Coordinates of C-alpha atoms in Angstrom, one line a residue:
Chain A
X1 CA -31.4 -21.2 -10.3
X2 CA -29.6 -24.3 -11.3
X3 CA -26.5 -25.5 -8.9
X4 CA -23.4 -23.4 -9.2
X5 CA -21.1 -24.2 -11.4
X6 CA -18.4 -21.8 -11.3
X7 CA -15.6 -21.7 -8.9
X8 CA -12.7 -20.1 -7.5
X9 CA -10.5 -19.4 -4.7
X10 CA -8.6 -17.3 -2.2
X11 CA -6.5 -17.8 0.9
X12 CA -7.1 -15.4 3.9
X13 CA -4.7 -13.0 4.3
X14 CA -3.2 -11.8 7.2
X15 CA -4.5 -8.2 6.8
X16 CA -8.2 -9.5 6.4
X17 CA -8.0 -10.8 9.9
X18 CA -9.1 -8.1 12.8
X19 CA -8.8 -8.0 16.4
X20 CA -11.6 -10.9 17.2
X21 CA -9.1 -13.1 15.2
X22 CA -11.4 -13.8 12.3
X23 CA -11.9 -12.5 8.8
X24 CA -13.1 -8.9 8.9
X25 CA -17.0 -8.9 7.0
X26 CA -16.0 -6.2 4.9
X27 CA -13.4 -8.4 3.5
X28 CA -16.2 -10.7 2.0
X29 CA -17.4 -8.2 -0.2
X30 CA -13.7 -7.6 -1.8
X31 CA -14.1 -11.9 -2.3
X32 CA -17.0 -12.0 -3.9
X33 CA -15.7 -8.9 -6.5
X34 CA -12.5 -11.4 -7.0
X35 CA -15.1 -14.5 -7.6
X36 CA -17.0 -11.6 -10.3
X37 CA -13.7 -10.6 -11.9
X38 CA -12.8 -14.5 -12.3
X39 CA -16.3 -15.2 -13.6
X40 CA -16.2 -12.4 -16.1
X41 CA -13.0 -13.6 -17.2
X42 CA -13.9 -17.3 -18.1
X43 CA -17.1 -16.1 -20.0
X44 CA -16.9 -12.6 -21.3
X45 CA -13.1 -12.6 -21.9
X46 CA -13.0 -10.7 -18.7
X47 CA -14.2 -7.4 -17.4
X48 CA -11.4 -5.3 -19.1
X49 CA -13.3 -6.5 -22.2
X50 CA -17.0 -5.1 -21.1
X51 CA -15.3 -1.8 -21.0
X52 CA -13.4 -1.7 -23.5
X53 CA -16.6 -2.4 -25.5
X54 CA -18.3 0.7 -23.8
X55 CA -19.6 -0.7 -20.5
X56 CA -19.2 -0.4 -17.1
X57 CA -21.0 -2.3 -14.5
X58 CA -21.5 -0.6 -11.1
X59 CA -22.7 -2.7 -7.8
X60 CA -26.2 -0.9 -6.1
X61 CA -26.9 -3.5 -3.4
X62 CA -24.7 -6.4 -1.2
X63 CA -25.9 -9.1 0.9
X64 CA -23.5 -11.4 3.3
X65 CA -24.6 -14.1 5.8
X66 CA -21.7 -15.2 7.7
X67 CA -22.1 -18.7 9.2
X68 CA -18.8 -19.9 10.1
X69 CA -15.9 -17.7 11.6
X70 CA -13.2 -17.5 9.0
X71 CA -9.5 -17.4 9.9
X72 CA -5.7 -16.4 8.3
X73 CA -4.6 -18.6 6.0
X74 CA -8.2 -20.5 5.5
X75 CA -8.4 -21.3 1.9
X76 CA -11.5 -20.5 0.7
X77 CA -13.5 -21.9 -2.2
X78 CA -16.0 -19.0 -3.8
X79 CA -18.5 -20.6 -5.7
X80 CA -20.5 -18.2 -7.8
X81 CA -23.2 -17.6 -10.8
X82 CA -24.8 -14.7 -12.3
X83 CA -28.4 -14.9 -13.1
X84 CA -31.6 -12.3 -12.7
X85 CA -30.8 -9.9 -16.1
X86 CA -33.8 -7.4 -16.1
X87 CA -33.6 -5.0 -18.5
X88 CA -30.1 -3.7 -17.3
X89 CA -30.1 -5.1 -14.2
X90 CA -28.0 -8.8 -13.5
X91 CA -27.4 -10.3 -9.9
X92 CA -24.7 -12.6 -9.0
X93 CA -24.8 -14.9 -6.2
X94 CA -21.9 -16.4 -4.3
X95 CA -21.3 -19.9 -2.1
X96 CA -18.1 -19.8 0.8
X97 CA -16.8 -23.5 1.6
X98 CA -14.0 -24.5 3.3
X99 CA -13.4 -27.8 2.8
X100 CA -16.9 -29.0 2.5
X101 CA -18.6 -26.6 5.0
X102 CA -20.6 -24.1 4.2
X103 CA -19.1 -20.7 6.1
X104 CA -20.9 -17.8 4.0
X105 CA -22.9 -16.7 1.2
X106 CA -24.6 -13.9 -0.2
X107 CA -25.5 -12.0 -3.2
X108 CA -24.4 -8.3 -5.2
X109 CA -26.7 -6.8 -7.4
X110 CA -25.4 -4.7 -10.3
X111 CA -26.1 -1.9 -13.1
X112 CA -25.3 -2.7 -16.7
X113 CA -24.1 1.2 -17.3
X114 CA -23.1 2.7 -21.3
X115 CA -19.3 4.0 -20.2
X116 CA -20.4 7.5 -22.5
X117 CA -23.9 8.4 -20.5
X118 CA -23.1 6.4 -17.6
X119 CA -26.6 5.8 -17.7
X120 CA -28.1 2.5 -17.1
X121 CA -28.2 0.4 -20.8
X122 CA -30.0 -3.0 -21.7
X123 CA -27.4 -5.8 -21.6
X124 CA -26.9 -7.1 -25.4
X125 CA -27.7 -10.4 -26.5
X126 CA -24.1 -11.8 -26.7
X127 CA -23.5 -10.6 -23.2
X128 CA -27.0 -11.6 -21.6
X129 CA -26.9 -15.1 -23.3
X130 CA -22.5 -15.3 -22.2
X131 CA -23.6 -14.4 -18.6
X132 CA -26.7 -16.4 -18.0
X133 CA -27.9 -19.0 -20.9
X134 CA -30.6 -20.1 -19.6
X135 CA -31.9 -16.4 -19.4
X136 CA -30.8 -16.0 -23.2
X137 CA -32.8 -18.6 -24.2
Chain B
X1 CA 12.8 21.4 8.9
X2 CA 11.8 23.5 11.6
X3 CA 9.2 21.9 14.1
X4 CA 5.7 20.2 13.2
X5 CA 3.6 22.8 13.1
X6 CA 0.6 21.1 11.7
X7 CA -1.6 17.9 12.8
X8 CA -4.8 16.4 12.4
X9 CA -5.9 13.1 14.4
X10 CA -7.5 9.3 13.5
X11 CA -9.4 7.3 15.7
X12 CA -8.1 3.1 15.0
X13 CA -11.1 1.8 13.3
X14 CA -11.8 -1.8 14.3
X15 CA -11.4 -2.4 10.5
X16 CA -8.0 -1.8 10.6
X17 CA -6.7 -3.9 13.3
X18 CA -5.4 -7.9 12.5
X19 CA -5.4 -10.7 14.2
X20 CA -2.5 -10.2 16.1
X21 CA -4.7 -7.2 17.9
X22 CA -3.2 -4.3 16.6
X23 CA -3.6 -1.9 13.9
X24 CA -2.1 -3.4 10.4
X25 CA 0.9 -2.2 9.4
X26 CA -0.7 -1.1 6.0
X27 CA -3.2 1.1 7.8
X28 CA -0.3 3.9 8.4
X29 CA 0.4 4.5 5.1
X30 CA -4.1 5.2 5.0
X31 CA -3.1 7.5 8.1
X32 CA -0.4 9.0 6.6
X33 CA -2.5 10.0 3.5
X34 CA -5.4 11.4 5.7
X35 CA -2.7 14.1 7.2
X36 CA -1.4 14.7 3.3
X37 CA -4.9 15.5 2.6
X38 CA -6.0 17.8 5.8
X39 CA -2.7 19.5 5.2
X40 CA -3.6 20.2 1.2
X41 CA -7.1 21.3 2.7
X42 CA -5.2 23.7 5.0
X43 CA -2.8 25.2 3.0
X44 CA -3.8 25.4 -0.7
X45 CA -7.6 25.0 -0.6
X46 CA -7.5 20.9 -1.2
X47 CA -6.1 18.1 -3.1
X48 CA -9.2 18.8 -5.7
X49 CA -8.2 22.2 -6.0
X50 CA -4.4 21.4 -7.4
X51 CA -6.8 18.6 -9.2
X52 CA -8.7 21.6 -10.9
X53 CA -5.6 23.3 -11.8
X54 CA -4.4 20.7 -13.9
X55 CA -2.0 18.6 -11.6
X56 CA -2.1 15.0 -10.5
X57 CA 0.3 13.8 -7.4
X58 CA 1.5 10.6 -7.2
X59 CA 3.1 8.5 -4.8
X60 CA 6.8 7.1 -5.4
X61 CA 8.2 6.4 -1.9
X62 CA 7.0 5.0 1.4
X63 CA 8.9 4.7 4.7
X64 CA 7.0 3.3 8.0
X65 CA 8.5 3.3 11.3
X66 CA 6.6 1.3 13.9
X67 CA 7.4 2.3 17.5
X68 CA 4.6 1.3 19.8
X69 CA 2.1 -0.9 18.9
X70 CA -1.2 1.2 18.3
X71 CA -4.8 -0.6 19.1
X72 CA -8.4 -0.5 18.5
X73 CA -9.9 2.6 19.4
X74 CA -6.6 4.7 19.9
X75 CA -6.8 8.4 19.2
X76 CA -3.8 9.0 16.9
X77 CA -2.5 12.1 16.4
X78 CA -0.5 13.0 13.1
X79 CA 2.1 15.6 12.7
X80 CA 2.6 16.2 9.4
X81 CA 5.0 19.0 7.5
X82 CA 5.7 18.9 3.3
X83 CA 9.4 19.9 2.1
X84 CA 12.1 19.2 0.0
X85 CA 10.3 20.3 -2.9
X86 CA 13.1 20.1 -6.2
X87 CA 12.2 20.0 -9.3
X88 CA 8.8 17.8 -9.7
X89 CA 9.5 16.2 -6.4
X90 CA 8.2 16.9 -2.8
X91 CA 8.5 15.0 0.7
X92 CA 5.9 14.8 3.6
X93 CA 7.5 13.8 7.1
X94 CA 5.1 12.2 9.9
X95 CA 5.0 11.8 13.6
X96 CA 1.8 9.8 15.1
X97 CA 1.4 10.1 18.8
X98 CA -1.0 8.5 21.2
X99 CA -1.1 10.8 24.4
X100 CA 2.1 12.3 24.0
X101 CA 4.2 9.1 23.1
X102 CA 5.4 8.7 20.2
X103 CA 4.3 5.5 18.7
X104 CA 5.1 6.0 14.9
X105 CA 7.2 8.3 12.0
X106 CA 7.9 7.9 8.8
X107 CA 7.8 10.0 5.3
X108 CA 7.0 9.5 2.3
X109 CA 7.9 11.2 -1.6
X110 CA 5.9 12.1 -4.1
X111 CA 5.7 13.7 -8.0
X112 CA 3.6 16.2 -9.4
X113 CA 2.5 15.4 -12.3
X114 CA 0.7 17.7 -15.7
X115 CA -2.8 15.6 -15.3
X116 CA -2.8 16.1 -19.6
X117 CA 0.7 14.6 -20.2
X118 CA 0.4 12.6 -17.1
X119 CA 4.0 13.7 -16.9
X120 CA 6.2 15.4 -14.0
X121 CA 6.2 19.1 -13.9
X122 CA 7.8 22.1 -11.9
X123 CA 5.8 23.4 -9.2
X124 CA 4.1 26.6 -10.0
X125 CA 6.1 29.1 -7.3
X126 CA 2.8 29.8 -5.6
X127 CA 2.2 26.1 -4.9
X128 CA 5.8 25.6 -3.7
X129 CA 5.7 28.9 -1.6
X130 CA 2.4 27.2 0.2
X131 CA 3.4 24.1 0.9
X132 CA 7.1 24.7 1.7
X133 CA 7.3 28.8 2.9
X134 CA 10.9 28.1 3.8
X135 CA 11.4 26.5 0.4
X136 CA 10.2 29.6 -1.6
X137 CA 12.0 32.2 0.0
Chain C
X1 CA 22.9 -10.9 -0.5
X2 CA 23.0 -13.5 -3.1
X3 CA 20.3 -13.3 -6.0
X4 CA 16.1 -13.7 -5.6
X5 CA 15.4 -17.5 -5.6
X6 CA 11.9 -17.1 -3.8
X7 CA 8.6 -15.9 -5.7
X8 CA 4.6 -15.8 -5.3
X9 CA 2.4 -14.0 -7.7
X10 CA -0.4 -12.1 -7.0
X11 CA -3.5 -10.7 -9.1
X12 CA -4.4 -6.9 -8.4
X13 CA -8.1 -6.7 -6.7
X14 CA -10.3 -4.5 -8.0
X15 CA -10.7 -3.2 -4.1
X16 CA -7.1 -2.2 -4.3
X17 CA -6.9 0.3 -6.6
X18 CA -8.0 3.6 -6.4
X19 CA -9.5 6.9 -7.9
X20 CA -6.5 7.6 -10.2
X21 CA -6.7 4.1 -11.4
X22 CA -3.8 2.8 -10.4
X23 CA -3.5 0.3 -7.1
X24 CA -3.1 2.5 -4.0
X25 CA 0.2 2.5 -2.2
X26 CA -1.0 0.7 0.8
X27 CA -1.8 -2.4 -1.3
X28 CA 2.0 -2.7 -1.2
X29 CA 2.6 -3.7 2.5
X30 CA -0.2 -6.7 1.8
X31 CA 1.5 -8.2 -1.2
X32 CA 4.3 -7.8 1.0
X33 CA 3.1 -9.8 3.4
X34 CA 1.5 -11.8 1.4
X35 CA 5.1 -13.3 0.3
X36 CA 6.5 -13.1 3.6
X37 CA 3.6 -15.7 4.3
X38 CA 4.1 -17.7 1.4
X39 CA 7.9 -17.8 2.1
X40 CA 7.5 -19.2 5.5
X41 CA 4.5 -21.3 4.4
X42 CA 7.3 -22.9 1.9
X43 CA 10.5 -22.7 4.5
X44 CA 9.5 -23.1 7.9
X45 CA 5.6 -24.8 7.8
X46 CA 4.1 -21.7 7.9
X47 CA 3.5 -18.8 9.9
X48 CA 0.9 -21.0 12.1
X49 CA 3.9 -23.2 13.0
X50 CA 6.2 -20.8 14.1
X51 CA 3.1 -19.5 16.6
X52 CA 2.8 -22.7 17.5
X53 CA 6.4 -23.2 18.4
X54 CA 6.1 -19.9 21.0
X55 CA 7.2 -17.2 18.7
X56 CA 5.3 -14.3 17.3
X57 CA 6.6 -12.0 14.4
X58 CA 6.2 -8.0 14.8
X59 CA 6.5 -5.7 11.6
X60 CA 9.0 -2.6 13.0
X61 CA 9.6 -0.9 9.7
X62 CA 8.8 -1.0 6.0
X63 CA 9.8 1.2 2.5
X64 CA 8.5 0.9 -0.8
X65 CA 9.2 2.2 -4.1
X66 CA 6.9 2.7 -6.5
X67 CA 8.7 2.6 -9.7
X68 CA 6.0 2.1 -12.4
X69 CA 1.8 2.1 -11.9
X70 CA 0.5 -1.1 -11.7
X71 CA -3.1 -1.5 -12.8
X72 CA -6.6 -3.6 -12.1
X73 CA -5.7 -7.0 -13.2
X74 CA -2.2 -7.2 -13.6
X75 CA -0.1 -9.9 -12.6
X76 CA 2.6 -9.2 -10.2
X77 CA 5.4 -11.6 -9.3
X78 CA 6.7 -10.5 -6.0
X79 CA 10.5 -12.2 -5.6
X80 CA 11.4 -12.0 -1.6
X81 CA 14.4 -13.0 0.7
X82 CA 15.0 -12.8 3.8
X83 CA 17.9 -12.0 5.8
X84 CA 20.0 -10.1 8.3
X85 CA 18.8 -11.9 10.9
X86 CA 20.9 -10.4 14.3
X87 CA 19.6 -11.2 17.6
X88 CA 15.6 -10.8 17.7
X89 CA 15.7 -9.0 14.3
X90 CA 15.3 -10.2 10.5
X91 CA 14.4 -8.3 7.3
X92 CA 12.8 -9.1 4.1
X93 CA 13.2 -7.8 0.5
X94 CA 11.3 -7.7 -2.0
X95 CA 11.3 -7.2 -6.3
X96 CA 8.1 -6.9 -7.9
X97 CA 8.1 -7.5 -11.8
X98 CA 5.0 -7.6 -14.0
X99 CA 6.0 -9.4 -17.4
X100 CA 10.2 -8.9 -17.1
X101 CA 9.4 -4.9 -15.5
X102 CA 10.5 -4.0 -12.1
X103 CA 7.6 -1.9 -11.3
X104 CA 8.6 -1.5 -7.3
X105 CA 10.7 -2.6 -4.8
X106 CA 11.0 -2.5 -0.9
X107 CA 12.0 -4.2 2.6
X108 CA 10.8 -4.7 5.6
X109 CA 11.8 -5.2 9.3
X110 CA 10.4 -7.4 11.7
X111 CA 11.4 -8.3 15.4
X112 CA 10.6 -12.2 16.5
X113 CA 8.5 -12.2 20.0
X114 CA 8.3 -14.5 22.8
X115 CA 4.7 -15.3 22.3
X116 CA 4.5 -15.7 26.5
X117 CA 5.9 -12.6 27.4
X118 CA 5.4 -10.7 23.9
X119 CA 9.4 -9.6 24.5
X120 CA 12.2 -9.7 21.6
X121 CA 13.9 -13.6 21.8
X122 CA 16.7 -14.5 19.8
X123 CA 16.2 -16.6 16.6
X124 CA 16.5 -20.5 17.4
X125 CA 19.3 -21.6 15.1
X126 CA 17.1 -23.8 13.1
X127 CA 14.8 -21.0 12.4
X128 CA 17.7 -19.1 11.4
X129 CA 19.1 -21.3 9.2
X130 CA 15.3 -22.1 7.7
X131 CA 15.1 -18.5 6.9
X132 CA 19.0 -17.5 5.5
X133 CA 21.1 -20.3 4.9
X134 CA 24.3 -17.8 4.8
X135 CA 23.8 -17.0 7.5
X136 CA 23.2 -19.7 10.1
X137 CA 26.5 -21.0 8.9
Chain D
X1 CA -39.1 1.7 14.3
X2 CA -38.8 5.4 15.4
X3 CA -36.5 7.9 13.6
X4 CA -32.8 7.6 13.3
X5 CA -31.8 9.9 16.2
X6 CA -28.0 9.0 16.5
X7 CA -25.6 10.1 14.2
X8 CA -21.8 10.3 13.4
X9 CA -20.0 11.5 10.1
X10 CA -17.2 10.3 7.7
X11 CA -14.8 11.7 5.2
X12 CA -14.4 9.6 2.5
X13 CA -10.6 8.7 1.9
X14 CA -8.6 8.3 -1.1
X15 CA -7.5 4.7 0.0
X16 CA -11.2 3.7 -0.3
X17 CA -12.0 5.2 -3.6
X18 CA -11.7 2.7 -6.5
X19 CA -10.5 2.9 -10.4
X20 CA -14.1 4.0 -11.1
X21 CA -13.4 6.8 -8.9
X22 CA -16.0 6.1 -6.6
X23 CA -15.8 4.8 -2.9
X24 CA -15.8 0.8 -2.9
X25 CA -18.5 -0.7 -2.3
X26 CA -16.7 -3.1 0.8
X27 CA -16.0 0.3 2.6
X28 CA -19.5 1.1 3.4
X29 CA -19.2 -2.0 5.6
X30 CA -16.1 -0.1 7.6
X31 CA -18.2 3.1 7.6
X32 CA -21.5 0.8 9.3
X33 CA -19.1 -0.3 12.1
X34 CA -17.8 2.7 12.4
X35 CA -21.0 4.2 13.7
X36 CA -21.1 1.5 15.2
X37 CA -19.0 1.9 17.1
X38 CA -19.6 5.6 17.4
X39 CA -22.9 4.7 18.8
X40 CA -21.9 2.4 21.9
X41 CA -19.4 4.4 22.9
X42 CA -22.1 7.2 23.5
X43 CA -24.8 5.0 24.9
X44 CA -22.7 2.1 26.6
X45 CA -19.5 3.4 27.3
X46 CA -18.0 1.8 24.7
X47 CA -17.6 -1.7 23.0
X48 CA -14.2 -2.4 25.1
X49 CA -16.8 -1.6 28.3
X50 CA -18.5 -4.3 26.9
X51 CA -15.7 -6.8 26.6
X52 CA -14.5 -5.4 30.0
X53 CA -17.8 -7.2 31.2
X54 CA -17.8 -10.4 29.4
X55 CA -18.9 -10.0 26.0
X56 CA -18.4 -10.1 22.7
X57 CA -20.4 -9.3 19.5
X58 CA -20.2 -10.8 16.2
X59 CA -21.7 -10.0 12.8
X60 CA -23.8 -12.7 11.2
X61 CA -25.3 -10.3 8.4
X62 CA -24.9 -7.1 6.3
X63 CA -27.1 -5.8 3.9
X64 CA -25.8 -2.5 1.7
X65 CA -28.1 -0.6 -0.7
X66 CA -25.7 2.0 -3.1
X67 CA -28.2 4.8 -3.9
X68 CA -26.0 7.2 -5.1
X69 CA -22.2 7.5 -6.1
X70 CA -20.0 8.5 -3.2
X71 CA -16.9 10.1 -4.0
X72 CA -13.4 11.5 -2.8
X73 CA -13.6 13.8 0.3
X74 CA -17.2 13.4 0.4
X75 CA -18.7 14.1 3.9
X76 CA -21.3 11.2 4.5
X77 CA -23.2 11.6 7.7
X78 CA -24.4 7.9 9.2
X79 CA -27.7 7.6 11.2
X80 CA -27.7 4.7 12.8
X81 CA -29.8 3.3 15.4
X82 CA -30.2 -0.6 17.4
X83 CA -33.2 -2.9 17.4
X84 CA -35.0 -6.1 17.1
X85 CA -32.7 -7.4 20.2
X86 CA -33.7 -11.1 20.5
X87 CA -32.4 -13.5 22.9
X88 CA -28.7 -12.7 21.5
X89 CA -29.3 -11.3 18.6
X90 CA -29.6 -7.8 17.5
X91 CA -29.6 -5.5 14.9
X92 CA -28.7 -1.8 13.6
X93 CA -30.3 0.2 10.8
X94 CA -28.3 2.5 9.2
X95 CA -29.0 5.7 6.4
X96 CA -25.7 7.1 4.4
X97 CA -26.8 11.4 3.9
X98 CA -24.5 13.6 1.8
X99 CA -26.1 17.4 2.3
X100 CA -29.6 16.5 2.4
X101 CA -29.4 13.3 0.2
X102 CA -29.3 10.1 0.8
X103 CA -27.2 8.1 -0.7
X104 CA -26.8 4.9 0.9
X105 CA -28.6 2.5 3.5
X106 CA -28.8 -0.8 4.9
X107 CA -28.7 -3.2 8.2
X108 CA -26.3 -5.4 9.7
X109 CA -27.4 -8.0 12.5
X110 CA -25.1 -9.6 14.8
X111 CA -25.0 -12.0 17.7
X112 CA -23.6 -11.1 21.8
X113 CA -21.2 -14.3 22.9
X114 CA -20.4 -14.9 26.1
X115 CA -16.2 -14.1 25.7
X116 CA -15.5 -17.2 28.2
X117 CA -17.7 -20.0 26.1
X118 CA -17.7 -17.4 22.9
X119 CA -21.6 -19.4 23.1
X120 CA -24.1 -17.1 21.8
X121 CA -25.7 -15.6 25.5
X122 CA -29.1 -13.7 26.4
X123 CA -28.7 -9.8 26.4
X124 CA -28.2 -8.6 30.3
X125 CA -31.2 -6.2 30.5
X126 CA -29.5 -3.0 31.5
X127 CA -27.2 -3.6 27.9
X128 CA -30.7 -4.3 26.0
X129 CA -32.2 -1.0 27.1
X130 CA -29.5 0.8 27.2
X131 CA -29.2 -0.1 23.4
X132 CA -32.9 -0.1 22.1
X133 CA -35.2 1.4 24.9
X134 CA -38.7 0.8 23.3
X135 CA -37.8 -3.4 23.5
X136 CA -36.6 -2.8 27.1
X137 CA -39.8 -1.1 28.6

């Protein structure tokens, strides 16, 4: 995939942090949902949209690699793209800096689902091509 | 009310503590919840059941009282008793005790709602007479 | 106390809503705090600084009305004060309003520790003036 | 590896159900650590016994697959079991069963720190069998 080219950010709060002091890891997973949401919402005029239109995307695998212990208050900087649309399958993948230091990343993969079957449904064009251009082309 | 004459128990997950090493304050209201729930299961066959019968609950009030500070691993356990059912409106009371200290109370309120109109309702007698015997008498 | 001149915003997270659609009541105490942490990040350098100066804060009680449902993707203001600081003790409240709606509303307690021997210490008077100009004078 | 033979069991909450009225997908994370936990305290006498001697664990990876939509009051039992311990590393495997289906899997890998130097340090042997007994013979 090309370089990311999408980002956003959040500040660690205070119920994140657990006993070791550090960001809990399931609280990355609730990041890279905010970096999705924000994502969705620059290019598909956001996920309220998607349904609204009759879809609803569900998440069926997560990956985190955590490289840097992350603490209150940190402010993080979630870079993120979406790429990998299969049928009605898309991936998204996600960069953690703080400051300039790489201190996670990781990738979701997700179902494209028609909100009436709930069954999985081959992403339309618009979307497909809105999500990942160079997969549209 | 008369005495607590219900409980059910937690166990502090490690996800719940913060970085002050104790459990967050926004993990009692979970805890508190847990009890509502064991104490629907108990008493009037589950929250799914009053689901099934065309009623939704929500919450409208919240009141935490943190007494001892409560840590990773702590068995927890939560007395719990429902009254003041008027109208639409009903009240759970809480005591959490580790050993036999008291490290916690609080209550909170709630509405029952029509789950069609999505608006408040009277309690059906039967449901009032479960959850509140003294109430229904 | 005199009128809300404090506020922070905050998006709802898809992680903190739940199964009736709405954001759970717990997600409460974290916007909460959230402010709290803003405030002191804009009155006092932070809630880092005041660690650093000895002091730890402890959350003792908290209440919370839930006045209208708040949804996935709304955007909450949360105005917050503090005040009532006497001896070791200060409160906070807070007004949440999405668009010009109040759609809940709440305080909390807190007791400021001696970070050395984790014991209630009164309020250094510039901290107390920092925090509630009435009342340090 | 050899078949799961530990396992614990959870109750899904309301608190970690989401607007699609599933379970999140950040709470299986909590759920892996619970069993975690779970499983140390049976076979090591707990992970405080282990910070009582010196160490400390961290996570450096989590991997979720979502097989099947968990809901509200669900009972998910959690096999879980420890391996591939190398140098300080380690690892647990984990299978998500509701009834007889499963419905969720995946791995999380961590490092043991030295809680002096929190420095990455070389499992003591009676900890590395204790945990995985095949890599200790």
């Amino acid at each position: 995939m090309e370089a990311f080219t999408f980002e956003t950010a959040i500040t660690v709060r205070f119920a994140e942090t657990d006993a070791q002091g550090v960001a809990h890891n399931a609280a990355y997973l609730v990041w890279f949902e905010v970096a999705r949401i924000d994502f969705l919402a620059r290019y598909v005029q956001g996920y309220k949209h998607i349904q609204e239109l009759g879809y609803e995307a569900v998440t069926i695998e997560t990956h985190v690699r955590y490289l840097q212990a992350v603490h209150f208050d940190d402010r993080i900087v979630i870079h993120a793209r979406c790429g990998d649309l299969r049928g009605a399958r898309f991936s998204f993948e996600y960069a953690l800096r703080r400051g300039g230091e790489l201190v996670a990343d990781g990738w979701t993969r997700h179902a494209l689902l028609d909100r009436t079957t709930m069954r999985p449904t081959r992403f339309p064009d618009w979307l497909a091509e809105a999500l990942d251009p160079a997969d549209g082309a």
